[in-house]
GROMACS .gro file of C-alpha atoms in nm:
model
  360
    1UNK     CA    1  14.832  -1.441   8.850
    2UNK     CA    2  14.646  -1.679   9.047
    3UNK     CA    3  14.658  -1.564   9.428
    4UNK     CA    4  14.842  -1.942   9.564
    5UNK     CA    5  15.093  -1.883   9.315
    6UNK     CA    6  15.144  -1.538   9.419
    7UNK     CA    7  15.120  -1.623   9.789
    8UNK     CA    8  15.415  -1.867   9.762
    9UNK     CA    9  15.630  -1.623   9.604
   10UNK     CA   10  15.569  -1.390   9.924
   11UNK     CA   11  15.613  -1.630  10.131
   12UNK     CA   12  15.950  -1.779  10.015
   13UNK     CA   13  16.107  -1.424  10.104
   14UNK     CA   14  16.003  -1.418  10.431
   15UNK     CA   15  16.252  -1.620  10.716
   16UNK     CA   16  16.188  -1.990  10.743
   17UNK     CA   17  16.003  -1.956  11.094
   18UNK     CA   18  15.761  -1.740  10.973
   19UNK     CA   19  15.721  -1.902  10.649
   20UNK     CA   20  15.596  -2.232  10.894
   21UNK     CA   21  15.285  -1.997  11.029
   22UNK     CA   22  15.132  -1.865  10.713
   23UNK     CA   23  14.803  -1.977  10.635
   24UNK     CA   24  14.763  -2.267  10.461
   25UNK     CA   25  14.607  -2.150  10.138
   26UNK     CA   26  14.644  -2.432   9.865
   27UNK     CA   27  14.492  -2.705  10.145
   28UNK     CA   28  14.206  -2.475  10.183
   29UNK     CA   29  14.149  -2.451   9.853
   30UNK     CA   30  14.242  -2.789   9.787
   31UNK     CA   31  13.948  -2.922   9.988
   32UNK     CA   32  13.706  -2.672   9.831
   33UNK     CA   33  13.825  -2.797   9.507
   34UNK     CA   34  13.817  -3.155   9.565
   35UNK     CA   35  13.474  -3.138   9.818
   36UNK     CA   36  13.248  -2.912   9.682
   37UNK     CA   37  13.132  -3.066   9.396
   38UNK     CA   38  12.761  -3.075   9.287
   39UNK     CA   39  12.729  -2.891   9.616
   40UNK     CA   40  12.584  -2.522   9.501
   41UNK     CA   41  12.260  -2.431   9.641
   42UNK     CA   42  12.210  -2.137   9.409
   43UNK     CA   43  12.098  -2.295   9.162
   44UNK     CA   44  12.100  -1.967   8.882
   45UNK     CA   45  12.445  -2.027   8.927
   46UNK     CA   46  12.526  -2.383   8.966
   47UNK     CA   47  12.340  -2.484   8.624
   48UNK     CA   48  12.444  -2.353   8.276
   49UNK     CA   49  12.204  -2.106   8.178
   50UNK     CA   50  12.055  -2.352   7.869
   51UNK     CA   51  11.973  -2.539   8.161
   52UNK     CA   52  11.585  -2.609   8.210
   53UNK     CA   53  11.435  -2.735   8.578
   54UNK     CA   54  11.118  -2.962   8.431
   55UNK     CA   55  10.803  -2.955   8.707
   56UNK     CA   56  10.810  -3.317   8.656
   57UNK     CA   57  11.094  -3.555   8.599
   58UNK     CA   58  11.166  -3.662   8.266
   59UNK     CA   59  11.368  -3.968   8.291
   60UNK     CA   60  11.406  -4.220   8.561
   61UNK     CA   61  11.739  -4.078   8.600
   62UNK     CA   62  11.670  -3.717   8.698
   63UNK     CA   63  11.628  -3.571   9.030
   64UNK     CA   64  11.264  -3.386   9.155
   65UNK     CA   65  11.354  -3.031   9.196
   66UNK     CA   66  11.293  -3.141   9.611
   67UNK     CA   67  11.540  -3.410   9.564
   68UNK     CA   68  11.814  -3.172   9.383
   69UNK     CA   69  11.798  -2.946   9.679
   70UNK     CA   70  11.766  -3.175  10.002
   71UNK     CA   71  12.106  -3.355   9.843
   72UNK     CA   72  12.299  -3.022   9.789
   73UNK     CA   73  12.194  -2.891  10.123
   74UNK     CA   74  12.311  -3.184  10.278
   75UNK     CA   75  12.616  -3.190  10.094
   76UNK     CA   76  12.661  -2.820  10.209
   77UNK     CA   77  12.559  -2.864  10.613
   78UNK     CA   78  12.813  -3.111  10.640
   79UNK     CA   79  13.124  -2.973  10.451
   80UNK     CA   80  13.058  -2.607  10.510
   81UNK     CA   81  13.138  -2.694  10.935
   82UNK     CA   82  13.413  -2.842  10.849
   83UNK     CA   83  13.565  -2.600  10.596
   84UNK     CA   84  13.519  -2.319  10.900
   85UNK     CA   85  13.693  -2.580  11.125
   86UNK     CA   86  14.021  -2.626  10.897
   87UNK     CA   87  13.995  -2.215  10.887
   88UNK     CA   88  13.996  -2.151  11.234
   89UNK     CA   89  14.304  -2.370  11.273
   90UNK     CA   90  14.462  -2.216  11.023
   91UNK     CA   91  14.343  -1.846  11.168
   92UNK     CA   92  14.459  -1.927  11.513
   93UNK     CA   93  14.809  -2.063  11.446
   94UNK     CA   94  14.844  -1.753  11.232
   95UNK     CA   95  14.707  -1.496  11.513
   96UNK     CA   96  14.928  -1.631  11.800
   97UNK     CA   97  15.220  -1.614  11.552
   98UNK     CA   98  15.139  -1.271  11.520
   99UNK     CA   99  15.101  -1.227  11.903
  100UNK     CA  100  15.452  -1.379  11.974
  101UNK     CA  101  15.640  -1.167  11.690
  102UNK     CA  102  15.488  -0.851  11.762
  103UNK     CA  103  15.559  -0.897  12.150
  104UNK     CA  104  15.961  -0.957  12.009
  105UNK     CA  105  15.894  -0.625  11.799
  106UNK     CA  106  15.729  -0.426  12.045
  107UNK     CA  107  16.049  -0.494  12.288
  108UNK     CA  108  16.282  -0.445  12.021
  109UNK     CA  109  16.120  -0.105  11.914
  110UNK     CA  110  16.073   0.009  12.317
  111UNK     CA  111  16.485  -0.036  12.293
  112UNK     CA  112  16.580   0.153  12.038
  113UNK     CA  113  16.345   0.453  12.149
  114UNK     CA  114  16.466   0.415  12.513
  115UNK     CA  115  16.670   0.782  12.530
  116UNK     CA  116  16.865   0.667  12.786
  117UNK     CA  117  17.072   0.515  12.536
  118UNK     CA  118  17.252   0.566  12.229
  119UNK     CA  119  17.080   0.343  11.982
  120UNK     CA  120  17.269   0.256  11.680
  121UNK     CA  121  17.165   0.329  11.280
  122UNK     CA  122  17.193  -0.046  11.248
  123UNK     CA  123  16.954  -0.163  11.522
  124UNK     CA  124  16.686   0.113  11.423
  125UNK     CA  125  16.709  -0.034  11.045
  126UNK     CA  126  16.655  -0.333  11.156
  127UNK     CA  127  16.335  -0.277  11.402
  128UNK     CA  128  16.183  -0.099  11.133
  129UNK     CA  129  16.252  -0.357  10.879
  130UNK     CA  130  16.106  -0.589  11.103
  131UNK     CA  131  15.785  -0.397  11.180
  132UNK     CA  132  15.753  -0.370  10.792
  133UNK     CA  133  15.763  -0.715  10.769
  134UNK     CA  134  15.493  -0.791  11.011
  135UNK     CA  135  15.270  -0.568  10.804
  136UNK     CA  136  15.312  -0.749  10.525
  137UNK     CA  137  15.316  -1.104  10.684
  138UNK     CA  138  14.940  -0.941  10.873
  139UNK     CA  139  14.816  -0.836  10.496
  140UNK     CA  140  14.921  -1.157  10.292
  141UNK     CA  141  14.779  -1.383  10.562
  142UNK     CA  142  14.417  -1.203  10.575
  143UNK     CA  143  14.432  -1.152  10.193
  144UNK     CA  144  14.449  -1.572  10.201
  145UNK     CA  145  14.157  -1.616  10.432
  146UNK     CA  146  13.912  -1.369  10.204
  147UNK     CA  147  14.016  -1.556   9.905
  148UNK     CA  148  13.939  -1.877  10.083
  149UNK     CA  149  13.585  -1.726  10.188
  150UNK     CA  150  13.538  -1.607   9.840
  151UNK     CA  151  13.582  -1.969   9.701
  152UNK     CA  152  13.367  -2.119   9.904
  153UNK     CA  153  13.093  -1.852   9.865
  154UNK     CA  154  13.117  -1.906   9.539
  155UNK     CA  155  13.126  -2.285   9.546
  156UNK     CA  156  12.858  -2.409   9.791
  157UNK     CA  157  12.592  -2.092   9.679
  158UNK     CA  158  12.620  -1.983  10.115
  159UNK     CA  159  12.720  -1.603  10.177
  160UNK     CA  160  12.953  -1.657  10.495
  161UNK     CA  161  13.266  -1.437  10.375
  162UNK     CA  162  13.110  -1.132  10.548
  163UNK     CA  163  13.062  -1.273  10.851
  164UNK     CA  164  13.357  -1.465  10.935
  165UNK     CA  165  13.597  -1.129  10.836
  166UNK     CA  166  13.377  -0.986  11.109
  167UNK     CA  167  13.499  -1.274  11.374
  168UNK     CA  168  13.840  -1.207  11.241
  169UNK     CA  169  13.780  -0.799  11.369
  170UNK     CA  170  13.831  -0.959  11.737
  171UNK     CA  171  14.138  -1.110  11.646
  172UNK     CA  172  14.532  -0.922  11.757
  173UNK     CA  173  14.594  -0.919  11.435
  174UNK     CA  174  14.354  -0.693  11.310
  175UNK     CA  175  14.327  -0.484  11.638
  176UNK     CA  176  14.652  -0.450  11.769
  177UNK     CA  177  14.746  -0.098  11.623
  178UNK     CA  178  15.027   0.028  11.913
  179UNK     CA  179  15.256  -0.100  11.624
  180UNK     CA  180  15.138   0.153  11.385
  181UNK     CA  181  15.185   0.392  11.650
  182UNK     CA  182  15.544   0.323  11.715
  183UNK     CA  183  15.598   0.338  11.358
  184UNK     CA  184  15.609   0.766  11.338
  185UNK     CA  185  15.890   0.755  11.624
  186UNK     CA  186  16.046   0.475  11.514
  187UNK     CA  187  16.147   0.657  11.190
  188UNK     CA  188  16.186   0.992  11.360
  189UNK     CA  189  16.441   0.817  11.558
  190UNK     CA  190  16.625   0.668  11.250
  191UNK     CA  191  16.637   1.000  11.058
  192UNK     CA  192  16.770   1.152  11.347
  193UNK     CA  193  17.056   0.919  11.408
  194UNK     CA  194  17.160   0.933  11.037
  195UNK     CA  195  17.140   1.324  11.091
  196UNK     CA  196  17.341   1.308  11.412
  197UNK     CA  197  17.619   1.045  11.189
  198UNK     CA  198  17.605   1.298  10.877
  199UNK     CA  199  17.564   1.005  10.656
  200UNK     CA  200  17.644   1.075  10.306
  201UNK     CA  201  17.403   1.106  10.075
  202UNK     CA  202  17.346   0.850   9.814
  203UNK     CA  203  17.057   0.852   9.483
  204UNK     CA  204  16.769   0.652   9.508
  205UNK     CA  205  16.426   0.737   9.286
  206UNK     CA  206  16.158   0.740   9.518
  207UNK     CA  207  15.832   0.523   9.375
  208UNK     CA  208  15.602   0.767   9.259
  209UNK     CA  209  15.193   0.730   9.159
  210UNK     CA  210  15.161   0.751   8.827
  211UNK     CA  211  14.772   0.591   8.870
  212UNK     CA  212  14.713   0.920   9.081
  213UNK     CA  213  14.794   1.140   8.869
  214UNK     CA  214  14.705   0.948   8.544
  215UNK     CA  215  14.368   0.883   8.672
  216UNK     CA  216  14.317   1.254   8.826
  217UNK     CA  217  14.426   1.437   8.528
  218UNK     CA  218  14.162   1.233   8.299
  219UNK     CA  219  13.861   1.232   8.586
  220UNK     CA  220  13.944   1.612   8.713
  221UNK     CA  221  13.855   1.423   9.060
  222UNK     CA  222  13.938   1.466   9.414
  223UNK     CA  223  14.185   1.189   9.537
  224UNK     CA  224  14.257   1.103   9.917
  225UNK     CA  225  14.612   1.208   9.965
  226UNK     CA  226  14.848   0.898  10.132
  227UNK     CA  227  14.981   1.015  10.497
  228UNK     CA  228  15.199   1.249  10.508
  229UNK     CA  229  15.556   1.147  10.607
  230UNK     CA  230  15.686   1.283  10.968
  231UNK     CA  231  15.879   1.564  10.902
  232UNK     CA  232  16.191   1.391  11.067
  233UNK     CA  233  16.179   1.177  10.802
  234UNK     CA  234  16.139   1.470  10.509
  235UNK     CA  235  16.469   1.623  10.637
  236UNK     CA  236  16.650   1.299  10.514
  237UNK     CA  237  16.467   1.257  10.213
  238UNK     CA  238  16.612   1.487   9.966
  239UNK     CA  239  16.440   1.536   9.626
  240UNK     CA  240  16.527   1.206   9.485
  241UNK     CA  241  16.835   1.147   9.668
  242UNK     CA  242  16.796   0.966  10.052
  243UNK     CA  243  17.042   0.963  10.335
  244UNK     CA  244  17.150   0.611  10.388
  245UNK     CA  245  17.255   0.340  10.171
  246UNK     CA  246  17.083   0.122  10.385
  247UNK     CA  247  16.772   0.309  10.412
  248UNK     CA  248  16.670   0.291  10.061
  249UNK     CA  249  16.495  -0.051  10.030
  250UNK     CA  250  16.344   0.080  10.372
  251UNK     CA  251  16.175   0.356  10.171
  252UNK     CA  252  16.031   0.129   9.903
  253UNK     CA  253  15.849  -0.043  10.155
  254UNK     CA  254  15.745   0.235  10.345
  255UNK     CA  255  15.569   0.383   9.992
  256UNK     CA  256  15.457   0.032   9.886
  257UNK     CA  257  15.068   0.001   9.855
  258UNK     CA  258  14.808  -0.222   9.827
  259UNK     CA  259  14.526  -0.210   9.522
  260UNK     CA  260  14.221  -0.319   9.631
  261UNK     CA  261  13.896  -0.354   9.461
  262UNK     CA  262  13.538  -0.257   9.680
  263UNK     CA  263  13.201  -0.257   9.588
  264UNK     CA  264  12.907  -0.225   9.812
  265UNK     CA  265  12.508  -0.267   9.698
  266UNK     CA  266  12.237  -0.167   9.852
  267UNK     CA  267  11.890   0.012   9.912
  268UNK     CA  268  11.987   0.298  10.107
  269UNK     CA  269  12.097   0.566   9.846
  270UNK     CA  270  12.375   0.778   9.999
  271UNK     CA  271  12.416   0.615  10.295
  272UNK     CA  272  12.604   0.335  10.144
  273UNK     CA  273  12.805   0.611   9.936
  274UNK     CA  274  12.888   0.800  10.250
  275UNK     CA  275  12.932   0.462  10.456
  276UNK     CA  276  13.240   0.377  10.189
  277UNK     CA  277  13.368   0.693  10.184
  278UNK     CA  278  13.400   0.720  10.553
  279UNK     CA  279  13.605   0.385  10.564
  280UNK     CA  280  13.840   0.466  10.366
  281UNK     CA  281  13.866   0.809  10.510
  282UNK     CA  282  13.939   0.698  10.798
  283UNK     CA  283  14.181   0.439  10.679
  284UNK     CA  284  14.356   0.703  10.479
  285UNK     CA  285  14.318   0.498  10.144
  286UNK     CA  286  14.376   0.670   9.796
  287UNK     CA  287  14.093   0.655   9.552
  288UNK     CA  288  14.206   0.567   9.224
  289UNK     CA  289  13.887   0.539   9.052
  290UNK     CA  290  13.526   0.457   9.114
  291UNK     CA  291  13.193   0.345   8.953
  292UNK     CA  292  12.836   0.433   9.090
  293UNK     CA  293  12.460   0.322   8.954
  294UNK     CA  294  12.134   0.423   9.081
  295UNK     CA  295  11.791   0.261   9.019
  296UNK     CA  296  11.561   0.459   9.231
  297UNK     CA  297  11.722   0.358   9.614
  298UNK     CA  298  11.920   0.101   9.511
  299UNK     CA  299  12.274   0.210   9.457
  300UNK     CA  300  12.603   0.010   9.428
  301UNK     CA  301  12.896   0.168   9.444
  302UNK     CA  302  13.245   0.025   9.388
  303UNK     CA  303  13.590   0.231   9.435
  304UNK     CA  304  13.953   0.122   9.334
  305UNK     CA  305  14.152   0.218   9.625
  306UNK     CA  306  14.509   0.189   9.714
  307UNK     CA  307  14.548   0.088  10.114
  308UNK     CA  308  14.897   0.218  10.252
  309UNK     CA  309  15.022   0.041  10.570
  310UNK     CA  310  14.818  -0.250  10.482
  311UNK     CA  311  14.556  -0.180  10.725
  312UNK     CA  312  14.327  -0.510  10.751
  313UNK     CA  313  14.100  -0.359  11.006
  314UNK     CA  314  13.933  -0.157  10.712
  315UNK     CA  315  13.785  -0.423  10.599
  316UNK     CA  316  13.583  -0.538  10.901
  317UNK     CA  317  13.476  -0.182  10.910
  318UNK     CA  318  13.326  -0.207  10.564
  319UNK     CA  319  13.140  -0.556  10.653
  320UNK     CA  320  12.989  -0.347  10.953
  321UNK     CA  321  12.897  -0.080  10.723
  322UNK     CA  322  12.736  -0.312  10.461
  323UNK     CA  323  12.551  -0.483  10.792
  324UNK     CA  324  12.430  -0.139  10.876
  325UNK     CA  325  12.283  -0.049  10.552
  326UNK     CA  326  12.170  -0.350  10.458
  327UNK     CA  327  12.464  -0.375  10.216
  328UNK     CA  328  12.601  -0.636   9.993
  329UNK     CA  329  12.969  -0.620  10.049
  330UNK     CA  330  13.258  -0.762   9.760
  331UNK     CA  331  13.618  -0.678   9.742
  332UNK     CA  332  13.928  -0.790   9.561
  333UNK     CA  333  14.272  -0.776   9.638
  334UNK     CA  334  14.484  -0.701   9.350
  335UNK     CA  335  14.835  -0.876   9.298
  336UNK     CA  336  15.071  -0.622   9.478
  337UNK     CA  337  15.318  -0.639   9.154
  338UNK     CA  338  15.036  -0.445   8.918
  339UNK     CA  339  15.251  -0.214   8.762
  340UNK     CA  340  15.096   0.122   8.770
  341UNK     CA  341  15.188   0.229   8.425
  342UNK     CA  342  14.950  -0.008   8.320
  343UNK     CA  343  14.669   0.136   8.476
  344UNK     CA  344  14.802   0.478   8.403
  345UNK     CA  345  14.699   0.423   8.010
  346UNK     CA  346  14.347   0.284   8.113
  347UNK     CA  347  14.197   0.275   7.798
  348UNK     CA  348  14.503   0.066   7.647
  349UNK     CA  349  14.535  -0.130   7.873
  350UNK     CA  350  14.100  -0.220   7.897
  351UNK     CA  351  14.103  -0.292   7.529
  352UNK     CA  352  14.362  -0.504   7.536
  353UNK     CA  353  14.249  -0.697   7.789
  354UNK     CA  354  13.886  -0.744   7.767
  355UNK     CA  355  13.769  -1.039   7.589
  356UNK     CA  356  13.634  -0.870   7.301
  357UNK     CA  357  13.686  -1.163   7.068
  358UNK     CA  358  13.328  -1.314   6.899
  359UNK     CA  359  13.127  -1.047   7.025
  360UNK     CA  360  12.945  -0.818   6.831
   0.00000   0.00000   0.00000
């Protein structure tokens, strides 16, 4: 599924004012699309591979080699500015959304937890459904401006994805964590009301990962467990059965995950190894499989990883940690609706996908 197609289906369930401050994705791309033509400097890339460069010119018609280049590079110095200029618009309406909403949140939260108060089941659902929703509003939006990067990377031959998600790392968006923070007591609070109330009980299957254990069982590796739930919250969750009718589409968000796709390359051995490993350590992501080659120092290593809470800050940690090693940095966001039984019967689901056909 293309990511613009999959970005407006997001965004149409989010409330109309929000919808107004997403990042404008399809213009983005739309001007990459419609600009960036002829405009690759890498030329490896920007030429079939029949392709030959002649020393000299063979026809009146074709370029020096000198000529091919000063035109693409001054295709590329004048659209590349203004490609980061339409991004930083886009980036700062976005960001002081995000400052505005989470101040409403934050206040809303700082209610509800106020103990000199009785706070109601309702208005506890509905700060928490809120701070969900900023989560995912954060993720989608930062998911938009990588995939923007990555199109122009790979359009006008210039690396600048890397460093423009670290500009981004300055950004509330990506370091404003006292929302995560409120998150634990927020849900300790809710569970406690619905304890107090002695709601009754009603069934709701709780998501489980069948890629974990799929992928574990065949691998015999060592997977980073997801964060544990605060134990308020395990005395309403019941086996398969939650307390709350109202709670339960709370819960599928609170398990819902992210599957993102990392690789890092680079001459330092186990220091980029350890470098990814410590990232996502410290951003409590799940491994669901990895890939590593070695050719004397150079090593790339690349991990399939699901991110819970859709933390955005891990991956401005991972551009500093390819800038510290010398690293070549690439990730992928995966469409959120993967199913996991899909990936749970790799090998099935490889063959049948890979294009296999004409190929001996």
């Amino acid at each position: 599924m293309k990511y613009g197609f999959h970005l407006s289906q997001e965004k149409a369930e989010f409330p109309a004012l929000w919808q107004a401050h997403f990042i404008d994705y399809d213009s983005l791309k739309g001007f990459l699309k419609a600009q960036m033509v002829d405009t690759n400097v890498r030329l490896s890339t920007a030429f079939p591979s029949t392709h030959v460069f002649h020393w000299t010119p063979l026809t009146a018609d074709e370029s020096s080699f000198d000529q091919l280049l000063a035109q693409r590079l001054a295709k590329v110095s004048k659209l590349t500015p203004e490609f980061v200029t339409m991004l930083d618009k886009e980036v700062d309406k976005f960001n002081q959304f995000f400052v505005t909403i989470k101040a409403e949140i934050k206040s809303r939260i700082a209610h509800v937890l106020d103990t000199s108060r009785m706070a109601k089941v309702a208005e506890c659902e509905a700060a928490l459904r809120d701070l969900l929703l900023l989560e995912r509003f954060v993720f989608l939006n930062f998911t938009a401006v990588a995939k923007a990067l990555k199109k122009h990377d790979k359009w006008s031959g210039l690396q600048i994805r890397e460093p423009y998600l670290m500009r981004t790392s300055q950004l509330s968006f990506v370091v404003s964590t006292s929302l995560l923070q409120l998150k634990p007591e927020l849900m300790g609070r809710l569970t406690g009301l619905l304890a107090e109330q002695d709601v009754p009980l009603s069934t709701l299957a709780l998501p489980t990962d069948a890629i974990t254990s799929a992928t574990a069982a065949l691998k015999d590796m060592t997977v980073v467990q997801p964060p544990e739930l605060p134990v308020s919250l395990k005395h309403a969750v019941l086996g398969n059965n939650i307390a709350s009718p109202k709670l339960g589409p709370l819960v599928g968000l609170l398990h819902e995950t992210q599957t993102v796709m990392i690789s890092l390359r680079g001459p330092h051995g186990t220091d980029i190894i350890g470098g990814v490993l410590r990232c996502l350590s410290t951003h409590n992501c799940q491994i669901v499989d990895f890939s590593l080659s070695r050719l004397h120092h150079d090593v790339t290593f690349g991990v399939l990883v699901h991110l819970h809470n859709r933390d955005v800050d891990l991956f401005s940690d991972l551009a500093k940690t390819a800038q510290k090693w010398d690293g070549t940095l690439s990730f992928d966001v995966q469409d959120a609706r993967l199913k996991a039984s899909k990936l749970a019967d790799s090998a099935q689901f490889a063959l049948s996908e890979a294009p296999y056909a004409k190929r001996v």
